[in-house]
XYZ file of C-alpha atoms in Angstrom:
682
model
C 88.120 32.336 -49.099
C 85.077 30.462 -50.447
C 85.216 28.014 -47.554
C 85.299 30.838 -44.983
C 82.376 32.557 -46.637
C 80.306 29.392 -46.742
C 81.129 28.535 -43.144
C 79.938 31.996 -42.050
C 76.878 31.690 -44.268
C 76.036 28.293 -42.767
C 76.317 29.668 -39.253
C 73.940 32.484 -40.140
C 71.196 30.230 -41.469
C 71.520 27.314 -39.074
C 68.090 28.423 -37.862
C 66.615 26.403 -40.704
C 66.094 22.624 -40.935
C 65.609 19.853 -43.388
C 62.126 18.881 -42.341
C 60.397 18.149 -45.637
C 56.826 16.907 -45.503
C 55.147 14.865 -48.214
C 52.739 17.242 -49.845
C 49.839 14.810 -50.194
C 49.798 13.730 -46.542
C 46.579 14.104 -44.599
C 46.603 16.769 -41.934
C 45.750 14.054 -39.427
C 48.773 11.958 -40.400
C 50.766 11.469 -37.208
C 54.074 11.379 -39.044
C 53.931 15.161 -39.408
C 54.713 15.585 -35.715
C 58.111 13.920 -35.913
C 61.424 15.435 -36.991
C 61.144 13.859 -40.424
C 62.352 14.108 -44.002
C 60.092 12.596 -46.645
C 61.278 11.821 -50.155
C 58.163 11.705 -52.331
C 58.550 9.612 -55.464
C 55.177 10.706 -56.832
C 55.127 14.449 -57.647
C 53.142 16.566 -55.220
C 51.308 19.838 -55.618
C 53.076 22.030 -53.075
C 56.779 22.059 -53.851
C 57.617 24.112 -50.774
C 56.794 21.173 -48.500
C 58.282 18.154 -50.239
C 61.414 16.853 -51.853
C 59.891 15.499 -55.057
C 61.578 12.839 -57.147
C 60.414 11.801 -60.589
C 60.326 8.762 -62.865
C 64.107 8.903 -63.309
C 64.440 7.925 -59.652
C 62.283 4.874 -60.263
C 65.000 3.825 -62.739
C 67.618 3.723 -59.968
C 69.108 0.250 -59.523
C 69.909 0.804 -55.840
C 67.467 2.161 -53.241
C 70.389 3.712 -51.375
C 71.058 6.000 -54.337
C 67.689 7.721 -53.753
C 68.859 8.788 -50.308
C 71.706 10.793 -51.846
C 69.125 13.465 -52.700
C 69.030 14.426 -49.005
C 71.862 16.596 -47.660
C 71.687 14.952 -44.224
C 72.371 11.464 -45.604
C 75.731 10.390 -46.983
C 76.493 6.914 -48.252
C 79.470 4.631 -47.806
C 80.669 3.738 -51.284
C 82.875 0.639 -51.607
C 82.325 0.234 -55.329
C 81.809 2.694 -58.126
C 78.126 2.184 -58.879
C 76.518 -0.244 -56.453
C 75.841 -0.945 -52.775
C 75.372 2.559 -51.300
C 75.167 2.179 -47.503
C 73.481 5.169 -45.789
C 74.966 7.176 -42.908
C 72.759 9.658 -41.043
C 74.198 11.955 -38.358
C 77.129 9.550 -38.010
C 74.842 6.545 -37.394
C 75.257 3.631 -39.788
C 74.652 -0.067 -40.411
C 72.404 -1.570 -37.684
C 72.228 1.776 -35.884
C 69.732 2.702 -38.612
C 66.420 0.870 -38.779
C 65.928 0.196 -42.514
C 62.475 -1.205 -43.283
C 60.056 -1.702 -46.150
C 56.456 -0.728 -45.343
C 57.293 -0.397 -41.660
C 58.272 -4.024 -41.135
C 60.246 -5.976 -43.723
C 63.977 -5.865 -44.258
C 66.795 -7.976 -45.706
C 70.094 -8.788 -44.014
C 73.341 -8.237 -45.884
C 74.875 -11.650 -46.646
C 78.181 -10.157 -47.717
C 80.377 -9.514 -44.654
C 81.555 -6.329 -46.426
C 77.949 -5.256 -47.047
C 78.185 -5.256 -50.828
C 74.425 -5.859 -50.518
C 73.112 -3.529 -47.778
C 69.352 -3.651 -47.091
C 68.813 -0.491 -49.161
C 70.124 -2.309 -52.259
C 67.203 -4.754 -52.018
C 64.491 -2.060 -52.145
C 62.998 -1.922 -55.659
C 62.824 1.830 -56.476
C 60.254 1.445 -59.253
C 57.703 0.210 -56.694
C 58.439 2.795 -53.996
C 55.966 5.660 -53.398
C 57.894 7.598 -50.759
C 60.710 7.261 -48.242
C 60.299 8.510 -44.682
C 63.449 9.407 -42.775
C 62.259 9.509 -39.169
C 65.070 11.305 -37.392
C 66.399 10.258 -34.023
C 65.361 7.540 -31.535
C 61.746 8.688 -31.337
C 59.587 6.700 -33.797
C 59.700 3.367 -31.945
C 56.699 1.741 -33.663
C 58.724 0.332 -36.545
C 61.606 -1.176 -34.586
C 64.607 -0.202 -32.536
C 65.233 3.278 -33.945
C 68.678 3.846 -32.448
C 69.773 6.655 -34.784
C 66.825 6.914 -37.198
C 64.263 4.865 -39.070
C 64.320 4.882 -42.876
C 60.984 3.543 -44.079
C 60.568 2.701 -47.788
C 56.843 2.713 -48.572
C 55.183 0.982 -51.509
C 52.249 2.468 -53.368
C 48.942 1.078 -52.013
C 46.736 -0.893 -54.421
C 44.057 1.113 -56.200
C 40.678 -0.414 -57.063
C 38.276 0.589 -59.857
C 34.588 -0.083 -60.413
C 35.333 -1.645 -63.812
C 38.292 -3.642 -65.030
C 41.069 -1.298 -66.113
C 44.601 -1.895 -67.260
C 47.520 0.318 -66.295
C 51.221 0.447 -67.026
C 54.450 2.386 -67.237
C 57.682 1.970 -69.168
C 60.828 4.041 -68.620
C 64.395 3.998 -69.841
C 67.575 6.037 -69.561
C 71.187 6.230 -70.728
C 74.199 7.774 -68.961
C 77.195 8.481 -71.161
C 79.827 8.138 -68.434
C 79.983 4.408 -67.764
C 77.577 3.468 -70.580
C 74.792 2.895 -68.077
C 71.486 1.645 -69.467
C 68.421 1.416 -67.245
C 64.857 0.287 -67.901
C 61.835 -0.376 -65.720
C 58.316 -1.543 -66.511
C 55.050 -1.940 -64.630
C 51.884 -3.578 -65.966
C 48.718 -4.400 -64.111
C 44.993 -4.835 -63.954
C 42.598 -3.304 -61.432
C 39.005 -4.187 -60.674
C 36.502 -3.595 -57.890
C 38.110 -6.069 -55.512
C 41.426 -7.076 -57.105
C 44.566 -5.268 -58.204
C 47.437 -7.256 -59.726
C 50.687 -5.556 -60.718
C 53.740 -7.095 -62.385
C 56.998 -5.156 -62.373
C 60.573 -5.512 -63.560
C 63.734 -3.422 -63.824
C 67.136 -3.950 -65.456
C 70.325 -1.884 -65.252
C 73.856 -2.427 -66.496
C 76.976 -0.286 -66.592
C 80.706 -0.353 -67.201
C 83.756 1.391 -65.733
C 83.424 5.179 -65.606
C 85.801 8.135 -65.831
C 86.254 10.532 -62.959
C 87.300 14.122 -63.453
C 90.753 14.283 -65.114
C 89.946 10.905 -66.747
C 90.826 8.441 -63.991
C 89.270 5.082 -64.940
C 87.262 3.658 -62.015
C 86.300 -0.061 -62.004
C 82.507 0.026 -61.789
C 81.026 -2.811 -63.867
C 77.634 -3.948 -62.609
C 74.470 -5.711 -63.668
C 71.260 -5.502 -61.669
C 67.764 -6.777 -62.343
C 64.632 -7.230 -60.281
C 61.143 -8.473 -60.993
C 58.091 -9.428 -59.030
C 54.370 -9.190 -58.448
C 52.031 -7.457 -56.018
C 48.449 -8.498 -55.443
C 45.824 -6.515 -53.551
C 42.517 -8.167 -52.611
C 39.657 -6.213 -51.087
C 38.099 -8.977 -49.014
C 35.330 -6.683 -47.822
C 34.733 -3.007 -47.259
C 36.683 -3.284 -44.004
C 39.424 -5.784 -44.926
C 42.322 -5.661 -47.374
C 44.907 -8.357 -48.133
C 48.222 -7.465 -49.803
C 50.685 -10.059 -51.120
C 54.039 -9.382 -52.744
C 57.037 -11.295 -54.072
C 60.266 -9.743 -55.350
C 63.328 -11.339 -56.927
C 66.570 -9.302 -57.049
C 69.678 -10.364 -58.976
C 73.144 -8.825 -59.230
C 76.027 -10.166 -61.303
C 79.738 -9.415 -61.862
C 79.876 -6.152 -59.942
C 83.175 -4.376 -59.235
C 84.113 -3.232 -55.717
C 87.403 -1.422 -56.186
C 88.048 -0.809 -52.480
C 87.419 -4.398 -51.352
C 89.639 -7.489 -51.641
C 86.878 -9.248 -53.609
C 84.247 -8.425 -56.226
C 80.609 -9.473 -56.238
C 80.114 -12.484 -58.471
C 76.421 -13.125 -57.779
C 73.772 -11.912 -55.347
C 70.348 -13.590 -55.444
C 67.542 -12.401 -53.192
C 63.934 -13.407 -52.588
C 61.578 -11.140 -50.632
C 58.008 -12.152 -49.704
C 55.357 -10.408 -47.645
C 51.707 -10.780 -46.720
C 49.794 -7.946 -45.047
C 46.243 -7.800 -43.731
C 44.508 -4.483 -42.978
C 41.299 -4.392 -40.940
C 39.193 -1.227 -40.502
C 36.298 -1.919 -38.093
C 33.248 0.306 -38.148
C 32.230 2.002 -34.918
C 34.066 2.082 -31.628
C 37.471 3.494 -30.762
C 39.466 0.831 -32.610
C 40.067 2.321 -36.052
C 42.446 -0.163 -37.674
C 44.493 -3.302 -37.150
C 47.451 -4.057 -39.414
C 49.357 -7.349 -39.489
C 52.364 -8.180 -41.678
C 54.336 -11.394 -42.166
C 57.523 -11.333 -44.218
C 60.619 -13.240 -45.208
C 63.787 -12.585 -47.194
C 66.628 -14.832 -48.295
C 69.947 -13.573 -49.700
C 72.482 -15.862 -51.412
C 75.811 -14.140 -52.062
C 79.062 -15.146 -53.774
C 82.217 -13.029 -54.115
C 85.799 -13.707 -55.177
C 89.107 -12.049 -56.090
C 89.583 -13.850 -59.409
C 89.339 -10.642 -61.483
C 91.504 -8.549 -59.150
C 94.809 -7.476 -60.708
C 97.258 -8.709 -58.049
C 100.998 -8.793 -58.662
C 102.129 -10.969 -57.071
C 98.989 -13.040 -56.475
C 99.521 -14.827 -53.158
C 96.082 -16.410 -52.884
C 92.857 -17.072 -54.752
C 89.920 -16.431 -52.443
C 86.164 -16.783 -52.705
C 83.353 -16.475 -50.164
C 79.790 -17.724 -50.275
C 77.321 -16.545 -47.693
C 73.586 -16.417 -47.173
C 71.202 -14.781 -44.745
C 67.633 -15.497 -43.729
C 65.364 -12.831 -42.292
C 61.797 -13.705 -41.265
C 59.351 -12.023 -38.961
C 56.052 -10.330 -38.405
C 54.422 -7.240 -36.982
C 50.925 -6.506 -35.704
C 49.567 -3.125 -34.609
C 46.238 -1.672 -33.557
C 45.226 1.997 -33.707
C 42.638 3.552 -31.383
C 41.188 7.041 -31.724
C 39.649 9.116 -28.931
C 38.332 12.669 -28.795
C 41.719 14.346 -28.289
C 44.163 11.482 -28.572
C 45.309 8.433 -30.521
C 46.974 5.238 -29.355
C 49.089 2.796 -31.357
C 50.136 -0.470 -29.766
C 51.458 -3.792 -30.971
C 54.219 -6.360 -31.103
C 56.835 -7.561 -33.563
C 59.326 -10.384 -34.021
C 62.345 -10.833 -36.263
C 64.720 -13.755 -36.794
C 68.037 -13.065 -38.513
C 70.529 -15.807 -39.376
C 73.733 -15.962 -41.433
C 76.190 -18.585 -42.565
C 79.116 -18.578 -44.962
C 82.550 -19.887 -45.767
C 85.693 -18.394 -47.323
C 87.983 -20.576 -49.433
C 91.667 -19.631 -49.658
C 93.857 -21.358 -52.255
C 97.499 -20.454 -51.558
C 99.616 -19.824 -54.650
C 102.857 -18.762 -52.970
C 104.884 -19.420 -49.833
C 105.106 -22.512 -47.647
C 101.354 -23.227 -48.021
C 101.406 -23.113 -51.847
C 98.966 -25.646 -53.268
C 96.932 -25.921 -50.050
C 93.337 -24.849 -49.510
C 92.018 -23.431 -46.251
C 88.369 -22.908 -45.342
C 87.309 -20.093 -42.984
C 84.003 -20.067 -41.126
C 82.916 -16.457 -41.745
C 79.522 -16.149 -40.003
C 79.678 -19.238 -37.743
C 75.949 -19.817 -38.173
C 75.190 -16.650 -36.230
C 71.568 -15.950 -35.373
C 69.694 -13.173 -33.570
C 66.066 -13.206 -32.440
C 64.308 -9.964 -31.526
C 60.870 -9.833 -29.938
C 59.346 -6.495 -28.992
C 56.227 -4.798 -27.713
C 55.569 -1.105 -28.324
C 53.074 1.653 -27.726
C 52.755 5.231 -28.928
C 50.330 7.793 -27.515
C 49.366 11.047 -29.267
C 47.640 13.826 -27.344
C 46.386 16.890 -29.201
C 45.830 20.010 -27.134
C 44.756 23.480 -28.172
C 48.232 24.485 -29.321
C 50.573 21.679 -28.195
C 50.751 18.161 -29.633
C 52.410 15.469 -27.507
C 53.794 12.064 -28.463
C 54.984 9.535 -25.904
C 56.512 6.375 -27.328
C 57.930 3.274 -25.665
C 59.323 -0.097 -26.645
C 60.859 -3.121 -24.926
C 62.920 -5.574 -26.990
C 64.203 -8.985 -25.953
C 67.342 -9.797 -27.943
C 68.732 -13.341 -27.964
C 71.882 -14.223 -29.946
C 73.970 -17.346 -30.434
C 76.071 -19.231 -32.988
C 75.284 -22.741 -34.231
C 78.617 -23.517 -35.939
C 81.415 -21.977 -33.834
C 84.944 -21.809 -35.203
C 87.441 -23.535 -32.853
C 89.671 -20.464 -32.721
C 86.680 -18.273 -31.859
C 85.609 -20.658 -29.092
C 89.125 -20.546 -27.623
C 88.729 -16.777 -27.166
C 85.106 -16.822 -26.001
C 83.924 -19.669 -23.817
C 80.404 -18.219 -23.877
C 78.787 -17.209 -27.186
C 75.134 -17.010 -26.188
C 73.580 -13.887 -24.739
C 70.137 -12.477 -23.949
C 69.593 -8.768 -23.452
C 66.553 -6.641 -22.638
C 66.599 -3.290 -24.434
C 64.066 -0.700 -23.244
C 63.435 2.510 -25.177
C 61.374 5.602 -24.462
C 60.838 8.977 -26.087
C 58.700 12.042 -25.520
C 58.135 14.968 -27.830
C 55.980 18.044 -28.119
C 55.147 20.427 -30.958
C 53.920 23.936 -30.116
C 52.054 25.947 -32.754
C 52.770 29.578 -31.863
C 51.027 31.052 -34.908
C 49.669 29.721 -38.182
C 53.160 30.131 -39.586
C 55.523 29.361 -36.699
C 55.897 26.071 -34.807
C 58.499 24.692 -32.408
C 59.244 21.095 -31.418
C 61.347 19.439 -28.697
C 62.200 15.745 -28.388
C 63.971 13.551 -25.843
C 64.751 9.863 -26.286
C 66.776 7.036 -24.781
C 67.277 3.806 -26.742
C 69.411 0.687 -26.292
C 70.731 -1.508 -29.116
C 72.381 -4.926 -28.981
C 75.285 -5.804 -31.246
C 74.652 -6.950 -34.811
C 75.655 -10.262 -36.392
C 78.846 -8.614 -37.626
C 79.729 -7.020 -34.302
C 79.123 -10.253 -32.396
C 80.174 -13.078 -34.695
C 82.293 -11.986 -37.702
C 85.368 -14.231 -37.821
C 88.571 -12.559 -39.096
C 87.190 -10.605 -42.050
C 88.157 -7.048 -43.194
C 84.795 -5.283 -42.968
C 85.758 -1.937 -41.399
C 86.915 1.433 -42.645
C 90.553 0.247 -42.599
C 92.042 -3.037 -43.927
C 92.335 -4.713 -40.512
C 90.520 -8.024 -40.144
C 87.578 -7.714 -37.749
C 86.784 -10.181 -34.975
C 83.339 -10.241 -33.392
C 82.634 -10.176 -29.687
C 79.543 -12.083 -28.429
C 79.903 -10.463 -25.002
C 79.263 -6.891 -26.158
C 77.024 -4.798 -23.935
C 74.097 -2.922 -25.457
C 75.008 0.566 -26.593
C 72.782 3.427 -25.430
C 71.789 6.617 -27.243
C 70.494 9.547 -25.180
C 69.363 12.180 -27.675
C 67.581 15.512 -27.844
C 66.218 17.327 -30.917
C 64.943 20.877 -31.259
C 63.042 21.908 -34.365
C 61.737 25.227 -35.619
C 59.560 25.747 -38.671
C 58.150 28.773 -40.477
C 55.616 28.195 -43.263
C 53.629 30.417 -45.560
C 52.029 29.782 -48.935
C 55.263 30.849 -50.617
C 58.027 29.914 -48.173
C 59.083 27.106 -45.869
C 62.027 27.581 -43.484
C 62.888 24.997 -40.884
C 65.522 23.839 -38.431
C 66.629 20.680 -36.648
C 69.342 20.831 -33.995
C 70.372 17.608 -32.274
C 72.787 16.263 -29.688
C 73.340 12.586 -28.863
C 75.290 11.258 -25.876
C 76.312 7.618 -26.391
C 77.038 5.248 -23.526
C 78.984 2.012 -24.160
C 79.096 2.660 -27.929
C 80.298 -0.291 -29.963
C 83.679 0.332 -31.583
C 86.869 -1.698 -32.110
C 90.488 -1.788 -31.026
C 93.626 -3.316 -32.572
C 94.669 -6.491 -30.738
C 98.344 -7.278 -31.451
C 98.034 -10.706 -29.812
C 95.793 -11.925 -32.646
C 97.159 -13.017 -36.032
C 95.299 -12.202 -39.275
C 94.230 -14.953 -41.678
C 94.994 -13.289 -45.037
C 98.493 -12.461 -46.329
C 99.087 -8.715 -46.412
C 96.557 -7.891 -43.706
C 98.050 -5.368 -41.217
C 96.439 -7.051 -38.204
C 93.223 -7.748 -36.327
C 90.639 -5.439 -34.775
C 88.313 -6.726 -32.086
C 84.873 -5.263 -31.446
C 84.560 -3.732 -27.968
C 82.448 -1.256 -26.041
C 84.161 2.055 -25.417
C 83.092 4.304 -22.557
C 81.274 7.193 -24.207
C 80.946 9.299 -27.351
C 78.789 12.123 -28.660
C 77.456 13.583 -31.876
C 75.802 16.924 -32.489
C 74.868 19.056 -35.463
C 72.005 20.449 -37.521
C 69.999 20.155 -40.721
C 68.575 23.208 -42.442
C 66.465 24.120 -45.458
C 64.807 27.086 -47.113
C 62.238 26.509 -49.859
C 60.621 29.431 -51.653
C 58.405 30.040 -54.653
C 59.742 32.834 -56.858
C 58.220 34.971 -59.621
C 58.133 33.848 -63.252
C 57.376 30.190 -62.440
C 60.592 29.640 -60.506
C 61.440 28.272 -57.073
C 64.567 27.547 -55.098
C 65.617 25.110 -52.411
C 68.620 25.594 -50.125
C 69.520 22.773 -47.734
C 72.512 21.837 -45.631
C 73.572 19.374 -42.971
C 76.459 19.089 -40.534
C 77.466 16.484 -37.931
C 80.225 16.689 -35.336
C 81.262 13.407 -33.743
C 83.748 12.791 -30.925
C 85.046 9.683 -29.165
C 85.098 11.038 -25.601
C 87.275 8.173 -24.337
C 90.082 8.356 -26.910
C 89.737 12.117 -27.460
C 89.577 11.398 -31.183
C 86.959 12.297 -33.825
C 84.528 9.493 -34.599
C 85.216 7.775 -37.936
C 83.009 8.055 -41.019
C 81.455 11.430 -40.250
C 80.555 13.372 -43.392
C 81.537 17.075 -43.616
C 79.212 20.060 -44.009
C 77.134 19.552 -47.154
C 75.338 22.508 -48.801
C 72.948 22.146 -51.751
C 71.049 24.717 -53.796
C 68.546 24.089 -56.571
C 66.873 26.638 -58.842
C 64.051 25.251 -60.968
C 61.192 26.456 -63.122
C 57.847 25.263 -64.424
C 56.435 26.575 -67.725
C 53.824 25.892 -70.391
C 51.276 24.438 -67.945
C 54.003 22.509 -66.076
C 55.152 20.742 -69.238
C 58.658 22.254 -69.347
C 60.737 22.023 -66.133
C 64.360 23.193 -66.313
C 66.621 23.090 -63.260
C 70.118 23.923 -62.077
C 71.711 22.499 -58.932
C 74.858 23.466 -57.051
C 76.515 21.459 -54.283
C 79.421 22.488 -52.084
C 81.060 20.181 -49.527
C 83.762 21.573 -47.263
C 87.038 19.858 -46.478
C 86.756 17.159 -43.824
C 89.806 17.654 -41.592
C 88.201 16.148 -38.468
C 89.397 12.624 -39.115
C 89.967 9.556 -36.974
C 93.666 8.701 -36.837
C 92.729 5.568 -34.866
C 90.993 4.212 -37.980
C 93.473 5.548 -40.525
C 91.244 8.206 -42.095
C 92.796 10.903 -44.269
C 91.718 14.489 -44.969
C 89.134 14.782 -47.745
C 89.413 17.916 -49.934
C 86.484 20.283 -50.462
C 84.641 20.164 -53.774
C 81.922 21.993 -55.704
C 79.572 20.476 -58.297
C 77.023 21.825 -60.737
C 74.320 19.916 -62.627
C 71.721 21.145 -65.074
C 68.893 19.586 -66.976
C 65.324 19.832 -68.129
C 62.268 17.680 -68.685
C 59.426 18.078 -71.156
C 56.038 16.375 -70.971
C 54.548 15.529 -74.376
C 50.783 15.145 -74.293
C 49.850 13.568 -70.962
C 51.695 10.273 -70.974
C 55.190 10.893 -72.348
C 58.075 12.647 -70.583
C 61.583 13.253 -71.948
C 64.537 14.454 -69.859
C 68.110 15.427 -70.621
C 70.930 17.013 -68.711
C 74.541 17.114 -67.619
C 75.855 15.899 -64.266
C 79.142 17.290 -62.913
C 79.109 20.002 -65.570
C 82.707 21.160 -65.006
C 84.168 17.630 -64.817
C 85.363 18.123 -61.236
C 87.773 15.572 -59.786
C 86.426 14.721 -56.318
C 85.519 11.951 -53.922
C 83.181 11.696 -50.961
C 84.640 11.430 -47.466
C 82.703 8.202 -46.838
C 83.976 6.528 -50.011
C 86.415 3.762 -49.157
C 89.916 3.774 -50.633
C 91.466 1.181 -52.914
C 93.683 -0.835 -50.609
C 97.025 -0.451 -52.333
C 100.333 1.141 -51.380
C 98.935 4.663 -51.962
C 95.380 4.085 -50.613
C 93.840 5.624 -53.747
C 90.308 6.964 -53.135
C 87.358 5.910 -55.243
C 86.757 9.053 -57.261
C 83.168 9.897 -58.129
C 82.011 10.146 -61.769
C 83.164 13.058 -63.897
C 81.053 14.842 -66.496
C 78.087 12.756 -67.621
C 75.360 13.391 -70.192
C 72.046 11.623 -69.654
C 68.832 11.046 -71.568
C 65.677 9.437 -70.226
C 62.023 8.964 -71.092
C 58.875 7.550 -69.550
C 55.570 6.368 -70.991
C 53.058 6.488 -68.140
C 49.578 4.974 -68.584
C 48.704 4.994 -64.886
């Protein structure tokens, strides 16, 4: 009965969208024209236009966890508390362009993506996250399904030398999770130096009905950021970040994370010339290195046929340069970028049973795979009396090869090198009908070459089911043809908006079971080989309604739904999240010092499942959280609350299952009490 009511309710308000705009953006900021969701880490002034996160979000140990605040983004969970891999409108992995400050990223070294790029983003140094929907914002890379841009806070300069700092901490009762983060720095007229660090650790947690879920983890990061004002027109920004993870449980995977060590460096130069049409020129150089080790030594296996461990590392280096020109009614952005991505790794198998008992076998996991991407791009903005236009284009040259081919892989593929040209183009317009009502329409066509995994993975179980995956270096580029329609109504008290989308995919990259291939690990059901299928489609909507209420209250209602279909196999696409509805009622009292809130989330049953990939029906669930924060003086904030108030037993559709005889799902945490505080001297 509840499900029918909510389904009808969702149909009635699907004229709303989840376009949330950062409240402190300039009116001239071009990002406002896109179908976009912005998660603002720093609190804004107009709550009807932004999804505001607070200092507790800076305590998060995984950047992917911040994305869970948005109804349109679900995350693939392979472990209890770490490595959340985002999925947006059914697009995932390399179909999403995940970048830091519009350029930098890190490549997952783990074949199973225990360390997705989002896990390397340090939340305590993030100012906001832009979710640029669809294949339209082509400036920051090949935006096949969307671009998720984590943005750092810019350096602030002061006329005199001033110190600044922040210290925060929290405790979650379910899982005994402790988190701390600290920032200390010094600013002057031409220099700003900030040092930061964060540490988090947790144990196994209890789901509803007291199921114990393996979820041990330890995560720490530290680094420095230096801003130098070379002159009034030039700014240099340098940063270095070190991320460490240790002894982290991944209940659904055949191995656990033993260690993950990452370095991230970047150097950015901003130039703002005076006079003329050229307004700015930004150049960024970056590099990241990930060193990963995982093993099955702590897995409870009875019998234990094999001890296995895998080391792997990835290198990601590149650069981006872009100029911005301003004219009387238009703006032009143009530039170029380059990225090199390489991976290598080896799995060791020590057989304990059977005819190979006592022998060791070494598997070449990544085969020294490498991909080079070079691109040029341009984006033109034209502002008319009531219509704003954006035309964006990009051309990428993608070259891929392996430097250490496995003999068995070479027997299947005589050619492992490929070069592909991937053009992309989009056009969009926003019409302002009245001061309150606006309408937008977008069309885009983007091509994407296969990733390192899709091209070169060598017999490793990295998919939604336990089959070992085999890469295919001869994959064709997949193509996304997409359209978005958006509608927005805004007043001083209310914001209602809509995004409807449809994407038609040509040659999408998928996989098929090949019975002629033999798996490498005992107990594996078989081998899947990456292939291009003929066509597929996704469609759906995002919606939101934000409103200020009397007595210092406000509410936010948001929802998202995606429908995906493999048009060749006549089967639903795998890993598509069900309809997700969220409601929050909050208040602000005593000059904004006391802020209580209550949230409700309802997710319907996901019965549209892919039998081809062994998915099972996920039951519906409802959750309620409540909490409050209190600001003492100006610098101290305390928060407390309860998550999953009614101790509901549930799991997300995108959570992987423990690969045992019953395929037990990874249940999400049950009732949890939390306390947190922050001392902010910024």
